[in-house]
PDB file of C-alpha atoms in Angstrom:
ATOM      1  CA  UNK A   1      -3.565 -19.504  -8.569  1.00 71.00           C
ATOM      2  CA  UNK A   2      -6.015 -17.014 -10.880  1.00 90.00           C
ATOM      3  CA  UNK A   3      -5.848 -13.345 -10.091  1.00 96.00           C
ATOM      4  CA  UNK A   4      -8.750 -11.526 -11.611  1.00 98.00           C
ATOM      5  CA  UNK A   5      -8.475  -7.826 -12.484  1.00 98.00           C
ATOM      6  CA  UNK A   6     -10.600  -5.096 -12.566  1.00 98.00           C
ATOM      7  CA  UNK A   7     -10.321  -1.771 -14.827  1.00 98.00           C
ATOM      8  CA  UNK A   8     -11.936   1.190 -13.138  1.00 97.00           C
ATOM      9  CA  UNK A   9     -13.068   4.708 -14.445  1.00 97.00           C
ATOM     10  CA  UNK A  10     -13.152   3.570 -18.100  1.00 98.00           C
ATOM     11  CA  UNK A  11     -14.592   6.395 -20.086  1.00 97.00           C
ATOM     12  CA  UNK A  12     -14.112   5.325 -23.851  1.00 97.00           C
ATOM     13  CA  UNK A  13     -14.471   2.240 -26.326  1.00 97.00           C
ATOM     14  CA  UNK A  14     -10.810   1.872 -26.951  1.00 97.00           C
ATOM     15  CA  UNK A  15     -10.259   1.278 -22.940  1.00 98.00           C
ATOM     16  CA  UNK A  16     -13.129  -0.797 -22.596  1.00 98.00           C
ATOM     17  CA  UNK A  17     -12.069  -3.303 -25.740  1.00 98.00           C
ATOM     18  CA  UNK A  18      -8.827  -3.589 -24.439  1.00 98.00           C
ATOM     19  CA  UNK A  19     -10.286  -4.508 -21.268  1.00 98.00           C
ATOM     20  CA  UNK A  20     -12.321  -7.050 -22.563  1.00 98.00           C
ATOM     21  CA  UNK A  21     -10.055  -8.340 -25.048  1.00 98.00           C
ATOM     22  CA  UNK A  22      -7.126  -8.786 -22.377  1.00 98.00           C
ATOM     23  CA  UNK A  23      -8.910 -10.522 -19.790  1.00 97.00           C
ATOM     24  CA  UNK A  24     -10.616  -8.141 -17.250  1.00 98.00           C
ATOM     25  CA  UNK A  25     -12.936  -9.838 -14.906  1.00 98.00           C
ATOM     26  CA  UNK A  26     -14.744  -6.547 -13.985  1.00 98.00           C
ATOM     27  CA  UNK A  27     -15.147  -3.376 -15.476  1.00 98.00           C
ATOM     28  CA  UNK A  28     -15.682  -0.062 -13.418  1.00 98.00           C
ATOM     29  CA  UNK A  29     -17.621   3.019 -14.575  1.00 98.00           C
ATOM     30  CA  UNK A  30     -17.607   6.058 -12.426  1.00 98.00           C
ATOM     31  CA  UNK A  31     -20.560   8.015 -11.353  1.00 98.00           C
ATOM     32  CA  UNK A  32     -19.258  10.769  -9.139  1.00 96.00           C
ATOM     33  CA  UNK A  33     -19.162  14.334 -10.947  1.00 95.00           C
ATOM     34  CA  UNK A  34     -16.148  15.644  -9.193  1.00 93.00           C
ATOM     35  CA  UNK A  35     -13.815  12.685 -10.627  1.00 94.00           C
ATOM     36  CA  UNK A  36     -12.172  13.284 -13.990  1.00 94.00           C
ATOM     37  CA  UNK A  37     -13.420   9.758 -14.768  1.00 96.00           C
ATOM     38  CA  UNK A  38     -17.072  10.248 -14.315  1.00 97.00           C
ATOM     39  CA  UNK A  39     -19.348   9.211 -16.750  1.00 98.00           C
ATOM     40  CA  UNK A  40     -23.044   9.727 -17.645  1.00 98.00           C
ATOM     41  CA  UNK A  41     -25.669   7.123 -17.314  1.00 98.00           C
ATOM     42  CA  UNK A  42     -26.132   7.094 -21.096  1.00 98.00           C
ATOM     43  CA  UNK A  43     -22.649   7.126 -22.210  1.00 98.00           C
ATOM     44  CA  UNK A  44     -22.104   4.240 -19.582  1.00 98.00           C
ATOM     45  CA  UNK A  45     -24.903   2.473 -21.154  1.00 98.00           C
ATOM     46  CA  UNK A  46     -23.396   2.978 -24.672  1.00 97.00           C
ATOM     47  CA  UNK A  47     -19.865   1.664 -23.297  1.00 97.00           C
ATOM     48  CA  UNK A  48     -20.896  -1.847 -21.764  1.00 97.00           C
ATOM     49  CA  UNK A  49     -23.314  -3.115 -24.884  1.00 95.00           C
ATOM     50  CA  UNK A  50     -20.210  -5.161 -26.359  1.00 88.00           C
ATOM     51  CA  UNK A  51     -19.029  -6.310 -22.434  1.00 97.00           C
ATOM     52  CA  UNK A  52     -19.620  -9.876 -22.444  1.00 97.00           C
ATOM     53  CA  UNK A  53     -21.803 -11.380 -19.730  1.00 95.00           C
ATOM     54  CA  UNK A  54     -19.174 -13.072 -18.071  1.00 97.00           C
ATOM     55  CA  UNK A  55     -17.399  -9.893 -17.411  1.00 98.00           C
ATOM     56  CA  UNK A  56     -18.673  -8.151 -14.429  1.00 98.00           C
ATOM     57  CA  UNK A  57     -19.869  -4.298 -14.314  1.00 98.00           C
ATOM     58  CA  UNK A  58     -19.198  -2.093 -11.500  1.00 98.00           C
ATOM     59  CA  UNK A  59     -20.731   1.182 -10.947  1.00 98.00           C
ATOM     60  CA  UNK A  60     -18.640   3.296  -8.545  1.00 98.00           C
ATOM     61  CA  UNK A  61     -20.557   5.824  -6.412  1.00 98.00           C
ATOM     62  CA  UNK A  62     -19.908   8.275  -3.697  1.00 96.00           C
ATOM     63  CA  UNK A  63     -22.211   8.534  -0.879  1.00 97.00           C
ATOM     64  CA  UNK A  64     -25.249   8.276  -3.629  1.00 98.00           C
ATOM     65  CA  UNK A  65     -28.777   8.916  -2.997  1.00 98.00           C
ATOM     66  CA  UNK A  66     -31.360   6.394  -3.805  1.00 98.00           C
ATOM     67  CA  UNK A  67     -32.389   9.276  -6.830  1.00 98.00           C
ATOM     68  CA  UNK A  68     -28.920   8.843  -8.540  1.00 98.00           C
ATOM     69  CA  UNK A  69     -28.704   5.046  -8.100  1.00 98.00           C
ATOM     70  CA  UNK A  70     -32.092   4.583  -9.383  1.00 98.00           C
ATOM     71  CA  UNK A  71     -31.165   6.941 -12.437  1.00 98.00           C
ATOM     72  CA  UNK A  72     -27.805   4.675 -13.257  1.00 98.00           C
ATOM     73  CA  UNK A  73     -29.426   1.291 -12.904  1.00 98.00           C
ATOM     74  CA  UNK A  74     -32.511   2.400 -15.458  1.00 98.00           C
ATOM     75  CA  UNK A  75     -29.962   2.398 -18.157  1.00 98.00           C
ATOM     76  CA  UNK A  76     -26.872   0.684 -16.990  1.00 98.00           C
ATOM     77  CA  UNK A  77     -27.057  -3.170 -16.238  1.00 98.00           C
ATOM     78  CA  UNK A  78     -24.540  -3.222 -13.400  1.00 98.00           C
ATOM     79  CA  UNK A  79     -23.792  -6.229 -11.702  1.00 98.00           C
ATOM     80  CA  UNK A  80     -22.064  -4.471  -8.390  1.00 98.00           C
ATOM     81  CA  UNK A  81     -22.727  -1.059  -6.865  1.00 98.00           C
ATOM     82  CA  UNK A  82     -19.279  -0.061  -5.335  1.00 98.00           C
ATOM     83  CA  UNK A  83     -19.719   2.431  -2.701  1.00 98.00           C
ATOM     84  CA  UNK A  84     -16.542   4.442  -1.978  1.00 94.00           C
ATOM     85  CA  UNK A  85     -17.794   7.177   0.003  1.00 94.00           C
ATOM     86  CA  UNK A  86     -18.717   7.166   3.960  1.00 93.00           C
ATOM     87  CA  UNK A  87     -21.696   4.880   3.812  1.00 97.00           C
ATOM     88  CA  UNK A  88     -22.591   3.498   6.881  1.00 97.00           C
ATOM     89  CA  UNK A  89     -23.137  -0.072   7.388  1.00 97.00           C
ATOM     90  CA  UNK A  90     -26.832   0.702   7.752  1.00 97.00           C
ATOM     91  CA  UNK A  91     -26.930   2.748   4.494  1.00 98.00           C
ATOM     92  CA  UNK A  92     -25.150  -0.010   2.746  1.00 98.00           C
ATOM     93  CA  UNK A  93     -27.801  -2.406   4.050  1.00 98.00           C
ATOM     94  CA  UNK A  94     -30.223  -0.256   3.225  1.00 98.00           C
ATOM     95  CA  UNK A  95     -28.859   0.008  -0.775  1.00 98.00           C
ATOM     96  CA  UNK A  96     -28.723  -3.790  -0.828  1.00 97.00           C
ATOM     97  CA  UNK A  97     -32.222  -3.993   0.040  1.00 97.00           C
ATOM     98  CA  UNK A  98     -33.710  -1.441  -2.208  1.00 98.00           C
ATOM     99  CA  UNK A  99     -31.882  -2.154  -5.411  1.00 98.00           C
ATOM    100  CA  UNK A 100     -31.022  -6.137  -5.022  1.00 97.00           C
ATOM    101  CA  UNK A 101     -27.577  -5.488  -6.580  1.00 97.00           C
ATOM    102  CA  UNK A 102     -24.567  -6.983  -4.478  1.00 98.00           C
ATOM    103  CA  UNK A 103     -22.453  -4.155  -3.032  1.00 98.00           C
ATOM    104  CA  UNK A 104     -18.710  -3.829  -2.940  1.00 98.00           C
ATOM    105  CA  UNK A 105     -17.447  -1.496  -0.037  1.00 97.00           C
ATOM    106  CA  UNK A 106     -14.334   0.354  -0.297  1.00 95.00           C
ATOM    107  CA  UNK A 107     -12.428   0.860   2.933  1.00 92.00           C
ATOM    108  CA  UNK A 108      -9.444   3.246   2.871  1.00 88.00           C
ATOM    109  CA  UNK A 109      -6.535   2.477   4.343  1.00 86.00           C
ATOM    110  CA  UNK A 110      -3.215   4.215   5.835  1.00 80.00           C
ATOM    111  CA  UNK A 111      -2.631   2.353   9.207  1.00 81.00           C
ATOM    112  CA  UNK A 112      -3.555  -1.184  10.430  1.00 78.00           C
ATOM    113  CA  UNK A 113      -6.047   0.223  12.764  1.00 79.00           C
ATOM    114  CA  UNK A 114      -8.263   1.239   9.956  1.00 81.00           C
ATOM    115  CA  UNK A 115      -8.754  -2.218   9.383  1.00 81.00           C
ATOM    116  CA  UNK A 116     -11.209  -2.437  12.238  1.00 80.00           C
ATOM    117  CA  UNK A 117     -14.011  -0.616   9.866  1.00 82.00           C
ATOM    118  CA  UNK A 118     -13.445  -3.339   7.353  1.00 89.00           C
ATOM    119  CA  UNK A 119     -15.215  -5.733  10.124  1.00 89.00           C
ATOM    120  CA  UNK A 120     -18.361  -3.573  10.605  1.00 92.00           C
ATOM    121  CA  UNK A 121     -19.176  -4.469   6.741  1.00 95.00           C
ATOM    122  CA  UNK A 122     -18.277  -8.084   6.872  1.00 92.00           C
ATOM    123  CA  UNK A 123     -21.490  -9.355   7.233  1.00 91.00           C
ATOM    124  CA  UNK A 124     -23.465  -6.766   5.069  1.00 96.00           C
ATOM    125  CA  UNK A 125     -21.305  -6.130   2.158  1.00 97.00           C
ATOM    126  CA  UNK A 126     -20.634  -8.652  -0.494  1.00 97.00           C
ATOM    127  CA  UNK A 127     -17.112  -7.701  -1.238  1.00 97.00           C
ATOM    128  CA  UNK A 128     -14.469  -5.262   0.183  1.00 96.00           C
ATOM    129  CA  UNK A 129     -12.268  -3.190  -1.469  1.00 96.00           C
ATOM    130  CA  UNK A 130      -9.289  -1.787   0.479  1.00 94.00           C
ATOM    131  CA  UNK A 131      -7.440   1.433  -0.860  1.00 91.00           C
ATOM    132  CA  UNK A 132      -5.352   3.870   0.034  1.00 83.00           C
ATOM    133  CA  UNK A 133      -6.218   6.880   2.341  1.00 73.00           C
ATOM    134  CA  UNK A 134      -5.416  10.009   0.859  1.00 57.00           C
ATOM    135  CA  UNK A 135      -3.484  12.119   3.271  1.00 45.00           C
ATOM    136  CA  UNK A 136      -5.361  15.412   4.708  1.00 49.00           C
ATOM    137  CA  UNK A 137      -2.545  17.460   3.111  1.00 46.00           C
ATOM    138  CA  UNK A 138      -3.231  16.166  -0.425  1.00 45.00           C
ATOM    139  CA  UNK A 139      -4.744  19.025  -2.520  1.00 48.00           C
ATOM    140  CA  UNK A 140      -7.751  18.135  -4.488  1.00 56.00           C
ATOM    141  CA  UNK A 141      -7.734  14.587  -3.599  1.00 47.00           C
ATOM    142  CA  UNK A 142     -10.385  12.043  -4.551  1.00 48.00           C
ATOM    143  CA  UNK A 143     -12.452   9.305  -2.781  1.00 52.00           C
ATOM    144  CA  UNK A 144     -10.305   7.058  -4.803  1.00 47.00           C
ATOM    145  CA  UNK A 145      -7.909   6.918  -7.849  1.00 51.00           C
ATOM    146  CA  UNK A 146      -5.352   9.240  -6.682  1.00 50.00           C
ATOM    147  CA  UNK A 147      -2.411   6.945  -7.621  1.00 58.00           C
ATOM    148  CA  UNK A 148      -1.261   6.328  -3.742  1.00 68.00           C
ATOM    149  CA  UNK A 149      -0.223   3.042  -2.470  1.00 80.00           C
ATOM    150  CA  UNK A 150      -0.588   1.666   1.098  1.00 81.00           C
ATOM    151  CA  UNK A 151       1.531  -1.051   2.737  1.00 82.00           C
ATOM    152  CA  UNK A 152       0.635  -3.918   1.626  1.00 89.00           C
ATOM    153  CA  UNK A 153       2.027  -5.677   4.432  1.00 89.00           C
ATOM    154  CA  UNK A 154      -0.969  -4.722   6.500  1.00 84.00           C
ATOM    155  CA  UNK A 155      -3.239  -7.207   4.585  1.00 86.00           C
ATOM    156  CA  UNK A 156      -1.132 -10.217   5.533  1.00 84.00           C
ATOM    157  CA  UNK A 157      -2.764 -12.690   7.998  1.00 80.00           C
ATOM    158  CA  UNK A 158      -6.316 -11.039   7.696  1.00 79.00           C
ATOM    159  CA  UNK A 159      -9.141 -13.298   6.963  1.00 82.00           C
ATOM    160  CA  UNK A 160     -12.544 -12.240   5.840  1.00 87.00           C
ATOM    161  CA  UNK A 161     -15.655 -14.469   5.164  1.00 91.00           C
ATOM    162  CA  UNK A 162     -16.340 -12.392   2.057  1.00 94.00           C
ATOM    163  CA  UNK A 163     -14.031 -11.923  -0.940  1.00 94.00           C
ATOM    164  CA  UNK A 164     -11.985  -8.293  -1.151  1.00 95.00           C
ATOM    165  CA  UNK A 165      -9.897  -6.626  -3.829  1.00 96.00           C
ATOM    166  CA  UNK A 166      -6.679  -4.613  -3.491  1.00 95.00           C
ATOM    167  CA  UNK A 167      -6.737  -1.228  -4.868  1.00 94.00           C
ATOM    168  CA  UNK A 168      -4.268   1.801  -4.738  1.00 90.00           C
ATOM    169  CA  UNK A 169      -1.853   2.947  -7.041  1.00 90.00           C
ATOM    170  CA  UNK A 170      -1.557  -0.424  -8.580  1.00 95.00           C
ATOM    171  CA  UNK A 171       0.302  -0.866 -12.280  1.00 96.00           C
ATOM    172  CA  UNK A 172       1.799  -3.330 -14.300  1.00 97.00           C
ATOM    173  CA  UNK A 173       5.033  -2.704 -12.745  1.00 96.00           C
ATOM    174  CA  UNK A 174       4.075  -3.292  -8.648  1.00 96.00           C
ATOM    175  CA  UNK A 175       1.091  -5.559  -9.209  1.00 97.00           C
ATOM    176  CA  UNK A 176       2.943  -8.407  -8.995  1.00 96.00           C
ATOM    177  CA  UNK A 177       4.725  -7.392  -5.546  1.00 95.00           C
ATOM    178  CA  UNK A 178       1.350  -6.196  -4.372  1.00 95.00           C
ATOM    179  CA  UNK A 179      -0.068  -9.716  -4.855  1.00 95.00           C
ATOM    180  CA  UNK A 180       2.473 -11.315  -3.284  1.00 94.00           C
ATOM    181  CA  UNK A 181       2.795  -9.465  -0.161  1.00 94.00           C
ATOM    182  CA  UNK A 182      -0.807  -8.813   0.630  1.00 93.00           C
ATOM    183  CA  UNK A 183      -2.264 -12.112  -0.894  1.00 92.00           C
ATOM    184  CA  UNK A 184      -4.695 -10.567  -2.880  1.00 94.00           C
ATOM    185  CA  UNK A 185      -6.315 -12.539  -5.459  1.00 95.00           C
ATOM    186  CA  UNK A 186      -8.476  -9.358  -6.827  1.00 97.00           C
ATOM    187  CA  UNK A 187      -6.874  -6.120  -7.935  1.00 97.00           C
ATOM    188  CA  UNK A 188      -8.339  -2.919  -9.031  1.00 97.00           C
ATOM    189  CA  UNK A 189      -6.289  -0.233 -11.299  1.00 96.00           C
ATOM    190  CA  UNK A 190      -7.481   3.160 -12.696  1.00 95.00           C
ATOM    191  CA  UNK A 191      -4.984   5.900 -12.274  1.00 93.00           C
ATOM    192  CA  UNK A 192      -2.122   3.151 -12.875  1.00 95.00           C
ATOM    193  CA  UNK A 193      -3.248   2.720 -16.379  1.00 97.00           C
ATOM    194  CA  UNK A 194      -3.928   6.202 -17.488  1.00 96.00           C
ATOM    195  CA  UNK A 195      -1.925   8.492 -19.779  1.00 95.00           C
ATOM    196  CA  UNK A 196      -3.818  11.489 -17.718  1.00 93.00           C
ATOM    197  CA  UNK A 197      -6.513  11.562 -15.417  1.00 91.00           C
ATOM    198  CA  UNK A 198      -9.816  10.180 -17.009  1.00 92.00           C
ATOM    199  CA  UNK A 199      -7.987   8.885 -19.967  1.00 95.00           C
ATOM    200  CA  UNK A 200      -6.805   5.454 -20.047  1.00 97.00           C
ATOM    201  CA  UNK A 201      -4.189   3.732 -22.171  1.00 98.00           C
ATOM    202  CA  UNK A 202      -5.171   0.409 -23.930  1.00 98.00           C
ATOM    203  CA  UNK A 203      -1.365  -0.556 -23.886  1.00 98.00           C
ATOM    204  CA  UNK A 204      -1.029   0.178 -20.218  1.00 98.00           C
ATOM    205  CA  UNK A 205      -4.226  -2.065 -19.808  1.00 98.00           C
ATOM    206  CA  UNK A 206      -2.995  -4.716 -21.935  1.00 98.00           C
ATOM    207  CA  UNK A 207       0.548  -4.484 -19.781  1.00 98.00           C
ATOM    208  CA  UNK A 208      -1.613  -4.950 -16.448  1.00 98.00           C
ATOM    209  CA  UNK A 209      -3.424  -7.830 -17.670  1.00 98.00           C
ATOM    210  CA  UNK A 210      -0.973  -9.547 -18.797  1.00 97.00           C
ATOM    211  CA  UNK A 211       1.262  -9.114 -15.679  1.00 97.00           C
ATOM    212  CA  UNK A 212      -1.492 -10.902 -13.657  1.00 97.00           C
ATOM    213  CA  UNK A 213      -1.618 -13.626 -16.181  1.00 96.00           C
ATOM    214  CA  UNK A 214       2.185 -13.973 -15.701  1.00 95.00           C
ATOM    215  CA  UNK A 215       1.387 -14.287 -11.714  1.00 93.00           C
ATOM    216  CA  UNK A 216      -1.096 -17.211 -12.623  1.00 73.00           C
ATOM    217  CA  UNK A 217       1.526 -19.203 -14.752  1.00 60.00           C
TER     218      UNK A 217
END
């Protein structure tokens, strides 16, 4: 059983090097100015120059307009567009048609009924990502990367015709339980490998990816 890992919100060369060296399958770059992990297209392009082709590059956007997507794609060779806002199925389909790049659609989960939304994207997106929904009472909540965990048992028994990824407060200490309970085969971390918001810890990245390899053993 191979568990693939995504390290999201990368902003510096040391973190990218750690992700590549320790076996990440995906590296994520955030193009959303309110996020502490936001990065300019030019800085992102420089960061990914040393990323091998077999490691997939994901750009995270929140309700982006076409101009922003075009600006980023003009300089950053993304393999995936991650949509982490309130994009409708119709908007996801339009983005796929216009830019010709696979789309990863985030679904925010607090209770099992939230899973219903995922079905609306199943035949449109190329992959789904399940993340914890921030409570309305949470101050300065972001669309993702809040370090929150949802009940992984809600994923049990769910079947989708496209791949899916688990996110939400994952780190080296809890990812084994998350995979065991949810059945995830792809996992995503951001805040779980940070020293502070927007600043990744290469040691924590190594530990997270080592935990995934231990699950495989």
